[in-house]
Short mmCIF file of C-alpha atoms in Angstrom, two decimals:
data_model
loop_
_atom_site.label_atom_id
_atom_site.label_comp_id
_atom_site.label_asym_id
_atom_site.label_seq_id
_atom_site.Cartn_x
_atom_site.Cartn_y
_atom_site.Cartn_z
CA MET A 1 222.28 120.51 145.09
CA ALA A 2 220.21 118.85 148.00
CA GLY A 3 217.00 119.70 146.17
CA ARG A 4 218.23 118.15 143.05
CA LYS A 5 219.29 115.04 144.57
CA ARG A 6 215.86 114.69 146.13
CA SER A 7 214.21 115.22 142.93
CA GLY A 8 216.29 112.71 141.13
CA SER A 9 215.46 110.18 143.92
CA ASP A 10 211.81 110.60 143.71
CA ASP A 11 212.10 110.20 139.92
CA GLU A 12 213.81 106.78 140.37
CA THR A 13 211.20 105.65 142.90
CA ILE A 14 208.34 106.60 140.36
CA THR A 15 210.29 104.74 137.60
CA ALA A 16 210.70 101.70 139.91
CA THR A 17 206.97 101.57 140.77
CA ARG A 18 205.78 101.77 136.99
CA ALA A 19 208.12 98.97 136.15
CA LEU A 20 206.18 96.69 138.66
CA GLU A 21 202.93 97.57 136.94
CA PRO A 22 203.01 95.53 133.63
CA GLU A 23 199.31 96.49 132.81
CA ASP A 24 200.36 100.24 132.31
CA GLN A 25 203.13 99.38 129.94
CA THR A 26 202.78 99.87 126.32
CA VAL A 27 204.07 96.63 124.40
CA LEU A 28 205.53 97.53 121.01
CA PRO A 29 204.39 94.77 118.28
CA ALA A 30 206.67 92.73 116.29
CA ALA A 31 207.06 93.18 112.68
CA GLY A 32 204.00 91.80 110.83
CA SER A 33 201.77 91.54 114.04
CA THR A 34 198.98 93.70 115.23
CA ALA A 35 199.44 95.94 118.20
CA VAL A 36 197.33 95.36 121.29
CA ARG A 37 197.03 98.24 123.65
CA PRO A 38 195.42 97.42 126.89
CA ALA A 39 192.43 99.65 127.79
CA SER A 40 192.55 101.86 130.90
CA GLY A 41 191.55 100.26 133.73
CA ALA A 42 191.60 96.69 132.40
CA PRO A 43 192.35 93.74 134.68
CA LYS A 44 196.01 92.99 135.04
CA ALA A 45 197.24 90.25 132.67
CA LYS A 46 197.70 86.88 134.05
CA SER A 47 200.76 84.98 134.07
CA ALA A 48 202.11 83.49 130.97
CA GLY A 49 201.67 79.76 132.16
CA GLN A 50 198.07 80.44 133.00
CA SER A 51 197.39 81.91 129.57
CA ALA A 52 198.98 79.08 127.68
CA GLY A 53 196.90 76.54 129.73
CA LYS A 54 193.49 78.34 128.71
CA ARG A 55 194.70 78.28 125.01
CA LYS A 56 195.34 74.54 125.04
CA SER A 57 191.92 74.03 126.79
CA ALA A 58 190.29 76.33 124.17
CA VAL A 59 191.86 74.40 121.42
CA LYS A 60 190.91 71.09 123.00
CA ALA A 61 187.32 72.09 123.49
CA ALA A 62 187.09 73.38 119.89
CA GLY A 63 188.35 70.03 118.50
CA THR A 64 185.90 68.07 120.58
CA SER A 65 183.04 70.24 119.20
CA ALA A 66 184.18 69.55 115.78
CA ASP A 67 184.19 65.78 116.17
CA LYS A 68 180.50 66.05 117.19
CA VAL A 69 179.37 67.92 114.32
CA PRO A 70 177.95 65.33 111.58
CA GLY A 71 179.42 65.51 108.14
CA ARG A 72 182.50 66.91 109.36
CA LEU A 73 185.96 65.06 109.39
CA ALA A 74 187.32 64.57 113.08
CA GLY A 75 189.72 67.03 114.00
CA THR A 76 188.68 69.75 111.65
CA ARG A 77 188.02 73.27 113.16
CA ARG A 78 185.33 75.73 112.11
CA SER A 79 186.66 78.85 110.93
CA ALA A 80 187.12 81.43 113.62
CA GLY A 81 184.45 84.10 113.62
CA LYS A 82 182.06 82.19 111.35
CA SER A 83 178.99 80.47 112.80
CA PRO A 84 176.57 78.39 110.80
CA VAL A 85 173.23 80.31 109.96
CA PRO A 86 170.32 78.17 110.68
CA GLY A 87 168.20 77.24 107.94
CA ALA A 88 171.02 78.02 105.21
CA ASN A 89 172.16 75.41 102.83
CA SER A 90 175.82 74.27 103.33
CA ALA A 91 177.41 73.44 100.06
CA SER A 92 180.66 72.34 101.72
CA THR A 93 178.75 69.56 103.88
CA ASP A 94 175.78 68.47 102.01
CA GLY A 95 175.45 68.11 98.12
CA THR A 96 171.91 68.67 96.54
CA VAL A 97 171.11 66.63 93.20
CA LEU A 98 168.48 67.97 90.86
CA ALA A 99 166.43 65.64 89.17
CA PHE A 100 165.81 66.82 85.49
CA PRO A 101 162.99 65.25 83.36
CA GLU A 102 164.06 62.55 80.80
CA PRO A 103 164.18 64.09 77.25
CA PRO A 104 161.10 62.91 75.01
CA GLY A 105 163.44 61.57 72.22
CA ARG A 106 165.35 59.45 74.80
CA ARG A 107 162.08 57.95 75.87
CA ARG A 108 160.79 57.16 72.36
CA ARG A 109 164.29 55.34 71.38
CA ARG A 110 164.08 53.25 74.61
CA ALA A 111 160.52 52.37 73.91
CA ALA A 112 161.38 51.56 70.07
CA TRP A 113 164.29 49.32 71.29
CA ILE A 114 162.14 47.50 73.78
CA THR A 115 159.35 47.00 71.15
CA ALA A 116 161.75 45.58 68.73
CA GLY A 117 163.51 43.39 71.09
CA SER A 118 160.15 41.89 72.12
CA ALA A 119 159.11 41.37 68.44
CA LEU A 120 162.29 39.49 67.83
CA SER A 121 161.85 37.34 70.74
CA VAL A 122 158.35 36.33 69.69
CA THR A 123 159.45 35.70 66.20
CA ALA A 124 162.48 33.44 67.44
CA LEU A 125 160.12 31.56 69.56
CA PHE A 126 157.71 31.23 66.83
CA PHE A 127 160.35 29.84 64.41
CA ALA A 128 161.52 27.53 66.94
CA LEU A 129 158.42 26.00 67.59
CA TRP A 130 157.53 25.95 63.84
CA PHE A 131 160.79 24.17 63.20
CA PHE A 132 160.56 21.61 65.70
CA SER A 133 156.78 21.16 66.28
CA PRO A 134 155.79 17.40 66.13
CA MET A 135 152.73 18.26 64.12
CA LEU A 136 155.24 18.84 61.28
CA GLU A 137 156.69 15.40 61.37
CA LEU A 138 157.41 13.80 57.87
CA LYS A 139 155.08 10.77 57.43
CA THR A 140 154.65 10.55 53.55
CA VAL A 141 157.17 10.95 50.76
CA VAL A 142 155.78 11.20 47.12
CA VAL A 143 158.14 10.94 44.13
CA GLU A 144 156.96 12.34 40.76
CA GLY A 145 158.40 12.45 37.16
CA THR A 146 160.03 9.08 37.28
CA THR A 147 160.10 6.85 34.14
CA LEU A 148 163.47 5.14 34.06
CA LEU A 149 163.74 4.98 37.76
CA PRO A 150 161.20 2.81 39.70
CA ARG A 151 159.12 4.98 42.07
CA GLU A 152 159.18 2.53 44.73
CA GLN A 153 163.06 2.47 44.84
CA ALA A 154 163.26 6.38 45.15
CA GLU A 155 160.68 6.28 47.98
CA ALA A 156 162.52 3.41 49.63
CA ALA A 157 165.82 5.50 49.46
CA LEU A 158 164.25 8.48 51.14
CA GLU A 159 162.79 6.50 54.10
CA PRO A 160 165.36 7.81 56.42
CA LEU A 161 163.95 11.20 56.15
CA LYS A 162 160.75 10.00 58.03
CA GLY A 163 160.48 11.46 61.59
CA GLN A 164 162.24 14.75 60.91
CA THR A 165 160.10 18.02 60.67
CA LEU A 166 159.48 19.30 57.32
CA PRO A 167 161.21 22.72 57.93
CA THR A 168 164.42 20.92 58.64
CA ILE A 169 164.54 18.69 55.35
CA SER A 170 166.55 20.56 52.73
CA ASP A 171 167.24 19.76 49.15
CA ALA A 172 170.83 18.76 49.95
CA ASP A 173 169.41 16.27 52.35
CA VAL A 174 167.08 14.54 49.41
CA GLU A 175 169.93 14.88 46.88
CA GLY A 176 172.24 13.13 49.09
CA LEU A 177 169.93 10.01 49.49
CA LEU A 178 169.35 9.94 45.66
CA LYS A 179 173.01 10.78 44.53
CA ASP A 180 173.83 7.17 43.53
CA ARG A 181 170.98 7.01 41.02
CA PRO A 182 172.32 7.84 37.49
CA GLU A 183 168.93 8.27 36.03
CA ILE A 184 168.27 11.53 38.11
CA GLU A 185 169.55 14.68 36.54
CA LYS A 186 167.93 17.08 39.30
CA ILE A 187 165.37 17.21 41.68
CA GLU A 188 162.91 19.67 43.26
CA VAL A 189 161.78 19.10 46.85
CA ALA A 190 158.35 20.88 48.07
CA ALA A 191 156.88 20.38 51.81
CA GLN A 192 153.14 19.94 51.86
CA PRO A 193 152.09 20.41 55.46
CA PRO A 194 151.41 18.93 57.87
CA SER A 195 153.49 15.79 57.06
CA THR A 196 154.01 15.17 53.25
CA LEU A 197 157.18 15.78 51.19
CA VAL A 198 156.88 15.96 47.37
CA VAL A 199 160.04 15.17 45.30
CA THR A 200 159.89 15.88 41.62
CA VAL A 201 162.61 14.07 39.55
CA THR A 202 163.97 15.38 36.21
CA GLU A 203 165.49 12.12 34.51
CA ARG A 204 168.50 11.93 32.05
CA ILE A 205 167.43 11.37 28.46
CA PRO A 206 168.71 8.22 26.97
CA VAL A 207 169.81 8.57 23.28
CA ALA A 208 170.96 5.03 22.31
CA VAL A 209 171.18 1.55 23.26
CA LEU A 210 174.33 -0.56 23.78
CA GLN A 211 174.17 -4.32 23.51
CA ASP A 212 175.73 -6.01 26.61
CA GLY A 213 175.52 -9.78 26.17
CA ASP A 214 171.99 -10.72 26.39
CA THR A 215 170.77 -7.33 27.89
CA HIS A 216 170.32 -3.91 26.20
CA VAL A 217 171.69 -0.97 28.39
CA LEU A 218 170.27 2.63 27.71
CA ILE A 219 172.90 5.42 27.74
CA ASP A 220 172.65 9.10 27.74
CA GLU A 221 174.81 11.50 25.65
CA GLU A 222 177.75 11.20 28.14
CA GLY A 223 177.60 7.29 28.00
CA ARG A 224 175.92 6.81 31.61
CA ARG A 225 174.17 3.47 31.89
CA LEU A 226 170.78 4.66 32.91
CA ALA A 227 168.58 1.54 32.71
CA VAL A 228 168.41 -1.93 31.41
CA ALA A 229 165.95 -2.97 28.72
CA ALA A 230 164.81 -6.65 28.66
CA ASP A 231 163.55 -6.44 25.16
CA ARG A 232 165.23 -4.49 22.29
CA ALA A 233 161.95 -4.03 20.40
CA ALA A 234 160.42 -2.26 23.19
CA VAL A 235 163.06 0.44 23.08
CA ALA A 236 162.52 3.23 20.40
CA LEU A 237 166.37 4.07 20.30
CA PRO A 238 169.14 3.32 17.79
CA LEU A 239 171.57 0.94 18.66
CA ILE A 240 175.22 1.91 18.62
CA ALA A 241 177.32 -0.97 17.28
CA GLY A 242 180.31 -2.28 19.16
CA GLY A 243 178.77 -3.33 22.31
CA SER A 244 179.70 -2.01 25.65
CA GLU A 245 183.24 -1.13 24.50
CA ALA A 246 181.91 1.28 22.07
CA ILE A 247 181.81 3.99 24.99
CA ASN A 248 185.77 3.94 24.90
CA ALA A 249 185.92 4.63 21.04
CA SER A 250 187.08 8.09 20.00
CA VAL A 251 184.00 8.41 17.78
CA PHE A 252 181.68 7.75 20.60
CA PRO A 253 180.99 11.52 21.72
CA SER A 254 180.49 12.51 18.21
CA ILE A 255 177.74 9.77 17.57
CA THR A 256 175.86 10.63 20.94
CA ALA A 257 175.99 14.25 20.28
CA VAL A 258 174.33 13.82 17.12
CA LEU A 259 171.60 11.68 18.47
CA ALA A 260 170.90 14.04 21.46
CA ALA A 261 170.51 16.90 18.88
CA LEU A 262 167.63 14.94 17.21
CA PRO A 263 163.94 15.48 18.06
CA PRO A 264 162.14 12.32 19.86
CA GLU A 265 159.99 11.75 16.63
CA VAL A 266 163.27 11.33 14.50
CA LEU A 267 165.12 9.59 17.06
CA GLY A 268 162.39 7.00 17.35
CA ARG A 269 162.58 6.20 13.50
CA LEU A 270 166.47 5.16 13.70
CA GLU A 271 167.66 1.66 13.79
CA ASN A 272 171.25 2.35 14.62
CA ALA A 273 174.17 4.73 14.49
CA SER A 274 177.68 4.26 13.49
CA ALA A 275 180.83 6.25 12.48
CA GLN A 276 184.34 5.26 10.97
CA THR A 277 185.70 8.68 11.80
CA LEU A 278 184.80 11.78 13.34
CA ASP A 279 183.72 13.19 10.09
CA SER A 280 181.62 10.18 8.88
CA VAL A 281 178.56 9.79 11.37
CA GLU A 282 175.79 7.84 9.63
CA LEU A 283 172.23 7.12 10.94
CA LYS A 284 170.20 3.99 9.64
CA LEU A 285 166.35 4.28 9.53
CA LYS A 286 164.07 1.52 10.38
CA SER A 287 162.73 2.02 6.76
CA GLY A 288 166.30 0.99 5.58
CA GLN A 289 167.21 4.47 4.24
CA THR A 290 170.38 6.07 5.32
CA VAL A 291 171.17 9.59 6.71
CA PHE A 292 174.89 10.88 6.08
CA TRP A 293 175.47 13.25 8.92
CA GLY A 294 179.11 14.06 8.48
CA SER A 295 180.81 15.69 11.46
CA ALA A 296 179.03 16.79 14.62
CA ASP A 297 178.93 20.39 13.77
CA ALA A 298 175.88 22.36 13.26
CA ASN A 299 173.80 19.56 14.86
CA GLU A 300 170.69 21.76 15.37
CA ALA A 301 170.67 22.89 11.73
CA LYS A 302 171.07 19.65 10.50
CA ALA A 303 168.39 18.28 12.58
CA ARG A 304 165.81 20.72 11.49
CA VAL A 305 166.79 19.68 7.80
CA LEU A 306 166.36 16.02 8.40
CA GLU A 307 163.12 16.37 10.25
CA ALA A 308 161.70 18.65 7.21
CA LEU A 309 163.03 16.06 4.65
CA LEU A 310 161.31 13.01 6.26
CA LYS A 311 157.97 14.72 6.34
CA MET A 312 157.95 15.14 2.46
CA GLU A 313 155.76 12.92 0.40
CA PRO A 314 157.56 9.73 -0.85
CA SER A 315 158.99 10.17 -4.19
CA ASP A 316 159.17 7.86 -6.89
CA PRO A 317 161.70 6.13 -6.87
CA PRO A 318 162.10 6.26 -3.06
CA VAL A 319 164.89 8.09 -1.42
CA GLN A 320 167.69 5.88 -0.38
CA VAL A 321 170.06 8.48 1.33
CA TYR A 322 169.53 11.60 2.86
CA ASP A 323 172.76 14.00 2.95
CA VAL A 324 172.32 16.70 5.39
CA SER A 325 176.24 17.19 6.05
CA THR A 326 175.82 20.56 4.40
CA PRO A 327 172.41 21.76 6.03
CA ASP A 328 172.03 24.61 3.65
CA ARG A 329 172.34 22.38 0.66
CA PRO A 330 170.78 18.99 1.52
CA VAL A 331 171.18 16.36 -1.05
CA THR A 332 168.70 13.25 -1.58
CA ARG A 333 169.78 10.10 -3.77
#
């Protein structure tokens, strides 16, 4: 019994001694952690306060070192156990841009656009200089084709155009200055550089004369007063009876339509023209002969027949009346 008690006392002593030696203890790991078994003969573990202080110092040193690394954000840490390899490219810190050559097609298109833009700029500059060059300033106006309209009056009406450059003068500008002239039917404008403008006038054709007091007025088919004749004998046109009021008569358009259809040779042989109704237009020749025209229908056919009859040899007895009211069956009496 005494031996047994001593043995148990010795065991308790050994157990107490081992409890005071933590380096010889085996620490069981917690769930999910890695077991760390101290090696035999390793130095004794230091106190928990010293270990925590060292860990804080290590963390602070690591943060300070990371702040000093160029291209890395302050406070970031480098992965544990990984150290940069000298001379290696790091995609996480520095990006490398590869320069590829430009495709030939793109270069050609860019060159074409540059060439086209330069050509347009030069062309625009040329036209700007051409339009506004003082060398093309209008100095002379020439009016052609006038008979009823005195040329001096037409040139005076175009005087405001002088001083402008020829390319800036349009047909509308010329027509606007001559629009009040009833003699003009249309005009054509041609520039003759460096300083001349030629205006060709097409006048309306007078077909008859109206007596207005002591003067005789030349009128066209629509009754426009084109000019004034001082001497009736100098005007080779038929006189329409009724004076200036004849324009307002209902038969006036029929008379002027007939006269406008006649060729100049026949028109010059007429003394006067009259009508009682729309279907009874009559013409009187200077020889005293009468032409019964009838209505203003088929005027061109009637004009050809009358021209042919007047060219016939004189008959015996002479013809007093030419009836062309039915052009396919003319009658002479």
